[in-house]
XYZ file of C-alpha atoms in Angstrom:
442
model
C 9.762 22.782 -4.999
C 8.004 25.575 -6.884
C 4.491 24.955 -8.144
C 5.255 27.095 -11.207
C 7.893 24.537 -12.263
C 5.890 21.450 -11.341
C 4.088 19.116 -13.722
C 0.707 18.943 -12.010
C -2.090 18.636 -14.606
C -5.113 19.423 -12.420
C -8.562 18.836 -13.909
C -11.415 21.189 -13.098
C -14.102 18.736 -14.186
C -14.594 15.201 -12.911
C -13.904 12.629 -15.674
C -17.005 10.645 -16.616
C -15.255 7.286 -16.286
C -14.343 7.834 -12.615
C -16.918 5.967 -10.513
C -15.407 6.204 -7.016
C -13.871 8.968 -4.921
C -10.258 7.819 -5.115
C -10.350 7.492 -8.910
C -11.974 10.918 -9.303
C -9.518 12.644 -6.997
C -6.442 10.916 -8.418
C -7.354 12.098 -11.906
C -8.393 15.590 -10.820
C -5.327 16.086 -8.616
C -2.949 15.081 -11.415
C -1.641 11.911 -9.764
C -2.268 9.477 -12.630
C -3.303 9.373 -16.277
C -5.030 6.455 -17.970
C -3.130 5.009 -20.928
C -5.355 1.975 -21.577
C -8.116 0.110 -19.761
C -6.785 -0.602 -16.267
C -3.306 0.752 -17.102
C -2.082 4.097 -15.761
C 0.898 6.391 -16.014
C 2.035 7.645 -12.616
C 2.602 11.398 -12.749
C 5.111 13.158 -10.466
C 2.826 13.751 -7.452
C 1.318 10.280 -7.651
C 4.759 8.732 -7.937
C 5.976 10.613 -4.855
C 3.138 9.119 -2.820
C 3.694 5.679 -4.323
C 7.373 5.753 -3.372
C 6.554 6.748 0.221
C 4.065 3.899 0.556
C 6.653 1.559 -0.928
C 9.266 2.719 1.587
C 7.003 2.126 4.594
C 6.268 -1.367 3.294
C 10.000 -1.982 2.799
C 10.946 -0.757 6.276
C 8.415 -3.014 7.989
C 9.402 -6.034 5.893
C 13.042 -5.466 6.808
C 12.119 -5.001 10.478
C 10.372 -8.382 10.412
C 13.481 -10.080 9.021
C 12.593 -10.373 5.332
C 15.289 -9.801 2.685
C 14.673 -7.815 -0.474
C 15.480 -8.995 -3.981
C 13.997 -8.189 -7.372
C 12.504 -10.741 -9.751
C 11.668 -10.040 -13.414
C 8.178 -9.268 -14.641
C 8.439 -11.861 -17.451
C 8.494 -15.534 -16.393
C 9.005 -18.809 -18.306
C 5.775 -20.769 -18.692
C 7.647 -23.992 -17.867
C 7.960 -22.962 -14.202
C 4.185 -22.699 -13.963
C 3.771 -26.074 -15.659
C 5.950 -27.593 -12.939
C 3.598 -26.344 -10.245
C 0.513 -27.273 -12.239
C -0.864 -23.745 -12.348
C -0.191 -22.739 -15.940
C -3.420 -24.139 -17.354
C -5.418 -23.635 -14.159
C -4.768 -19.927 -13.633
C -7.224 -18.697 -16.245
C -7.536 -15.818 -18.690
C -6.228 -13.277 -16.159
C -2.712 -14.456 -17.042
C -1.128 -12.613 -19.969
C 0.568 -15.350 -22.018
C 3.168 -14.358 -24.597
C 5.869 -15.880 -26.787
C 9.303 -14.470 -27.540
C 10.919 -14.420 -31.017
C 12.117 -17.999 -30.517
C 8.538 -19.143 -29.802
C 9.362 -19.829 -26.157
C 6.243 -19.563 -24.054
C 6.420 -16.803 -21.461
C 4.006 -14.896 -19.267
C 3.764 -11.524 -17.562
C 3.826 -12.479 -13.903
C 0.593 -12.149 -11.929
C 2.448 -13.493 -8.858
C 5.823 -15.130 -8.141
C 5.440 -18.367 -6.147
C 6.975 -20.483 -8.919
C 9.913 -18.204 -9.635
C 10.883 -17.720 -5.984
C 10.683 -21.488 -5.459
C 13.032 -21.958 -8.418
C 15.463 -19.402 -6.976
C 15.349 -21.074 -3.570
C 15.812 -24.651 -4.816
C 18.869 -23.674 -6.859
C 20.847 -22.537 -3.817
C 19.463 -23.794 -0.501
C 20.132 -27.364 0.566
C 20.176 -27.485 4.376
C 17.793 -26.695 7.228
C 20.646 -24.636 8.669
C 19.892 -21.935 6.095
C 16.316 -21.625 7.369
C 14.147 -19.800 8.198
C 14.228 -17.542 5.146
C 11.882 -14.868 3.872
C 12.503 -13.191 0.517
C 10.453 -10.326 -0.890
C 10.361 -7.879 -3.739
C 8.308 -4.880 -4.812
C 7.482 -5.359 -8.463
C 4.884 -4.629 -11.128
C 2.312 -7.336 -11.841
C -0.278 -7.817 -14.575
C -3.641 -9.544 -14.343
C -5.947 -9.233 -17.318
C -9.109 -8.362 -15.398
C -12.255 -8.953 -17.421
C -13.654 -5.627 -16.260
C -11.036 -3.217 -14.931
C -12.699 -0.413 -12.988
C -12.329 1.953 -10.050
C -9.004 3.274 -11.349
C -6.008 1.715 -9.626
C -8.262 -0.175 -7.228
C -9.070 -2.798 -9.846
C -6.553 -2.167 -12.590
C -4.707 -4.638 -14.759
C -1.177 -3.435 -14.047
C -0.301 -2.816 -10.402
C 2.632 -2.539 -8.015
C 2.785 -5.228 -5.362
C 4.993 -6.318 -2.524
C 5.131 -10.088 -2.402
C 7.148 -11.989 0.177
C 7.761 -15.737 0.406
C 8.805 -17.654 3.505
C 10.644 -20.982 3.645
C 10.715 -23.150 6.770
C 11.570 -26.707 7.715
C 8.160 -27.553 9.155
C 4.678 -26.235 9.831
C 5.636 -24.866 13.245
C 8.370 -22.706 11.720
C 6.058 -21.653 8.902
C 3.437 -20.570 11.431
C 5.987 -18.297 13.125
C 6.867 -16.795 9.728
C 3.148 -16.215 9.145
C 2.836 -14.499 12.527
C 5.776 -12.218 11.728
C 4.102 -11.023 8.564
C 0.762 -10.645 10.342
C 2.340 -8.235 12.827
C 4.369 -6.470 10.128
C 1.158 -5.816 8.204
C -0.610 -4.337 11.228
C 2.285 -1.926 11.657
C 2.580 -1.133 7.945
C -1.006 -0.018 7.467
C -1.149 1.894 10.763
C 1.877 3.939 9.693
C -0.104 5.044 6.628
C -3.003 6.288 8.704
C -5.169 3.252 7.937
C -7.092 0.958 10.246
C -6.723 -2.459 8.652
C -8.739 -5.376 9.995
C -7.315 -8.883 9.514
C -10.086 -11.243 8.402
C -10.213 -14.949 7.723
C -10.244 -15.375 3.972
C -10.403 -17.869 1.141
C -6.997 -18.835 -0.242
C -8.169 -18.707 -3.871
C -5.747 -19.723 -6.675
C -2.714 -19.266 -4.390
C -3.755 -22.337 -2.386
C -3.187 -23.355 1.221
C -5.235 -23.790 4.380
C -4.527 -20.616 6.388
C -5.147 -17.119 5.099
C -6.032 -13.612 6.258
C -6.995 -10.567 4.259
C -6.273 -7.113 5.649
C -9.321 -4.992 4.969
C -9.881 -1.221 4.982
C -13.534 -0.355 5.558
C -14.952 1.693 2.678
C -18.296 1.932 0.927
C -16.587 1.192 -2.397
C -15.088 -2.074 -1.165
C -15.369 -5.099 -3.432
C -16.695 -7.444 -0.745
C -18.932 -7.409 2.296
C -17.212 -7.924 5.637
C -18.450 -8.808 9.109
C -16.683 -8.181 12.403
C -16.879 -7.562 16.132
C -16.314 -3.856 16.838
C -13.893 -4.824 19.622
C -11.231 -5.410 16.996
C -11.213 -1.684 16.181
C -9.829 -0.837 19.631
C -6.884 -3.240 19.698
C -3.409 -1.663 20.068
C -0.986 -1.817 17.147
C 2.280 -3.665 17.988
C 5.035 -1.155 18.711
C 8.293 -0.398 16.966
C 10.088 -2.362 19.703
C 8.290 -5.616 18.817
C 10.670 -8.577 19.053
C 9.962 -10.547 15.886
C 12.072 -13.455 17.138
C 9.813 -13.923 20.158
C 6.569 -15.899 20.329
C 4.038 -13.632 18.640
C 1.103 -15.965 19.285
C -0.448 -13.751 22.026
C -0.576 -10.820 19.571
C -2.101 -12.964 16.825
C -4.623 -14.471 19.233
C -5.706 -11.010 20.375
C -6.347 -9.959 16.775
C -8.002 -13.181 15.615
C -10.248 -13.905 18.628
C -12.872 -11.207 17.845
C -15.063 -12.294 14.958
C -13.896 -10.926 11.585
C -14.441 -12.501 8.171
C -15.042 -11.663 4.546
C -18.322 -12.741 2.954
C -16.609 -15.807 1.448
C -15.710 -17.097 4.926
C -18.659 -15.690 6.841
C -20.172 -17.948 9.509
C -23.626 -16.581 10.295
C -24.023 -18.557 13.519
C -20.658 -17.402 14.892
C -21.481 -13.826 13.940
C -24.827 -14.006 15.728
C -22.993 -15.076 18.879
C -21.404 -11.602 18.959
C -23.336 -9.113 21.101
C -25.825 -7.345 18.855
C -24.492 -3.852 19.593
C -20.948 -5.047 18.811
C -21.725 -6.453 15.365
C -20.581 -4.488 12.356
C -21.137 -5.262 8.698
C -19.699 -3.059 5.982
C -17.874 -3.139 2.687
C -14.130 -3.342 2.577
C -11.069 -2.884 0.389
C -8.408 -5.579 0.504
C -4.924 -4.053 0.842
C -2.975 -7.122 1.939
C -3.294 -10.903 1.922
C -1.175 -13.524 3.672
C -1.160 -17.286 3.044
C 0.375 -20.437 4.459
C 0.290 -23.194 1.849
C 2.753 -25.785 3.154
C 4.382 -27.830 0.403
C 1.974 -26.906 -2.427
C 4.845 -25.546 -4.549
C 7.956 -27.027 -2.954
C 6.835 -30.644 -3.413
C 6.083 -30.633 -7.164
C 9.035 -28.326 -7.864
C 11.558 -30.254 -5.758
C 12.430 -27.502 -3.282
C 13.852 -29.677 -0.518
C 16.365 -29.292 2.292
C 18.190 -31.843 4.400
C 16.786 -31.900 7.931
C 18.764 -32.490 11.161
C 18.628 -36.254 10.458
C 20.003 -35.796 6.951
C 16.729 -36.738 5.278
C 15.538 -34.365 2.540
C 12.055 -32.918 2.993
C 10.039 -30.337 1.026
C 10.098 -26.931 2.689
C 6.957 -25.338 4.073
C 6.101 -22.058 2.399
C 3.902 -19.012 2.766
C 3.309 -15.939 0.642
C 2.457 -12.423 1.736
C 1.150 -9.716 -0.584
C 0.574 -5.985 -0.166
C -1.107 -3.980 -2.907
C 1.311 -1.058 -2.931
C -0.391 0.911 -5.708
C -3.863 -0.073 -4.476
C -2.971 1.373 -1.073
C -2.805 4.833 -2.587
C -6.453 4.567 -3.576
C -7.408 3.065 -0.209
C -5.756 5.946 1.643
C -7.740 8.467 -0.394
C -10.976 6.550 0.229
C -10.250 6.803 3.970
C -8.942 10.398 3.951
C -10.871 12.903 1.847
C -13.673 15.448 1.907
C -15.681 17.305 -0.716
C -12.751 19.625 -1.440
C -10.198 16.912 -2.110
C -7.613 14.599 -0.582
C -6.384 14.772 3.014
C -3.030 12.957 2.990
C -1.568 11.530 6.217
C 1.857 13.138 6.660
C 3.668 9.805 6.305
C 2.662 9.416 2.648
C 1.921 12.978 1.494
C 3.708 14.144 -1.673
C 4.824 17.205 0.323
C 4.288 18.060 3.982
C 3.545 21.771 3.636
C 1.962 23.869 0.926
C 3.520 27.336 1.281
C 1.055 29.714 -0.374
C 2.392 33.059 -1.541
C -0.703 35.214 -1.934
C 1.153 37.863 -3.937
C 4.089 36.528 -5.975
C 6.273 39.383 -7.150
C 5.797 41.364 -3.949
C 9.300 41.738 -2.524
C 8.300 41.252 1.115
C 6.086 38.234 0.401
C 8.729 36.603 -1.804
C 11.429 37.133 0.820
C 9.257 35.784 3.642
C 8.347 32.682 1.627
C 11.975 32.065 0.700
C 13.012 32.291 4.366
C 10.206 30.000 5.537
C 11.006 27.476 2.820
C 14.683 27.523 3.800
C 13.971 26.937 7.504
C 11.424 24.183 6.939
C 13.559 22.393 4.365
C 16.544 22.506 6.726
C 14.363 20.755 9.326
C 13.634 17.918 6.888
C 10.159 19.095 5.914
C 9.145 18.826 2.267
C 7.703 22.114 1.022
C 5.729 22.929 -2.110
C 5.765 26.682 -2.745
C 2.726 28.038 -4.586
C 4.370 30.891 -6.471
C 1.786 30.940 -9.272
C 0.269 34.335 -10.028
C -3.423 33.576 -9.631
C -6.245 34.580 -7.337
C -6.303 33.448 -3.709
C -9.432 31.336 -4.109
C -7.840 29.262 -6.858
C -4.726 28.757 -4.743
C -6.743 27.510 -1.778
C -8.835 25.219 -3.981
C -5.696 23.667 -5.499
C -4.103 23.090 -2.108
C -7.269 21.524 -0.722
C -7.548 19.274 -3.772
C -3.987 17.927 -3.640
C -4.359 17.506 0.115
C -0.995 18.397 1.658
C -1.242 18.009 5.458
C -0.457 21.673 6.226
C -0.920 24.975 4.448
C 1.204 27.988 5.347
C -0.353 31.162 3.951
C 1.765 34.294 3.453
C 0.539 37.654 2.172
C 1.414 41.367 2.346
C -1.444 42.229 4.688
C -0.468 39.637 7.287
C 3.229 40.398 7.025
C 2.551 44.053 7.836
C 1.112 42.812 11.126
C 3.976 40.324 11.563
C 1.843 37.203 11.084
C 1.154 34.317 8.714
C -1.670 31.764 8.715
C -1.444 28.013 9.256
C -4.167 25.604 8.170
C -4.397 21.945 9.088
C -5.906 20.186 6.071
C -7.354 17.246 8.029
C -9.189 19.231 10.696
C -9.606 22.525 8.864
C -8.277 24.342 11.939
C -6.643 27.699 11.197
C -4.379 29.811 13.377
C -2.579 33.114 12.948
C 0.977 33.179 14.277
C 4.318 34.830 13.677
C 6.513 33.336 10.929
C 8.887 31.888 13.521
C 6.039 30.385 15.519
C 4.764 28.834 12.300
C 8.111 27.128 11.699
C 8.312 25.921 15.296
C 4.816 24.504 15.215
C 5.186 22.785 11.859
C 8.496 21.224 12.813
C 6.920 19.987 16.047
C 3.836 18.590 14.338
C 5.660 16.884 11.499
C 8.436 15.471 13.676
C 5.940 13.746 15.997
């Protein structure tokens, strides 16, 4: 793609309303635009990143055996009355009425609707276990939206819902999602720590939040540093096997949010291994048994023919929030430093002298070779000074910069810059292609 043909409204000045790094950089780098308090338009570069995050989430959900569907954003209020949550949820729920005065709501979550879908079609334990998920926009009318997409009112979320015959089966479903979440966040270049957490309005008696450490986090967290060195389950993980040893390894070291913090247990951790910090929640998993299935009549016939309410769990990932969390974890004073797995483009190909025949030809050839190798290339063909080009590329944070100019081409070389490390090297054009293909394929 050519930068000259790209809608990328970069801001030179930091907007006054942006309080944290991710919000500042998302606005400055032209990823989003605020349309109302806590509501944002996703511009082309931001949407590219959002879609890549979404795809990683989808791949790991599918790997763990979940099935994708898509539920509507608008839900009938009567479903929430069945569960008893309509009046209890609070002012965060956006309540509306259609032209026939039917009470509706803009979904903040989907436990009731998925339970309704399940109960309409599933009757036997033979159809279990089942896990259904979707990636859909949600709305929660936050009293004080702030920090950009980190605490907005409209947000994109992956929510999955498991259905099992009994608590033992539900625990295995919970473990599957636990492992899937570890893999999901690691693939985005994030170190997420699972922490015991309060179940809140979702309900239930077993819950973990997945927390990214960041100074702008909304809550204080406490953990044993040993958890930072645990290996992430591999791509070959057998999700049908007993995952308890993996879960035990990740839940044995102390780790809890401030709401669940046990000071005495924390003090039992070796003093040099204790870590307290602030964290950003990017995922939350719950087991809540029959909280929804019992009042809503979601039952299946067991092996003995007796109908019993199914045991359920729900599993959320803040897809749009993850974009902000990644920036909080990967940036410097110059701008964003995207991990390759979620970057809007892999390589920024900088033509230092657009209009120069040799430079244009070299850039066109490099773009062709890299694109053929499956690498996404943004060509800076804008006629502006070199300093401005470098500043733009550093701000938008593509993992690699490939710099081409007449002076280097006369000597048969181009320059490669790694955005994360800042390392630069001068190589031949063909060596540049070979290296980039090797780096981005690994």
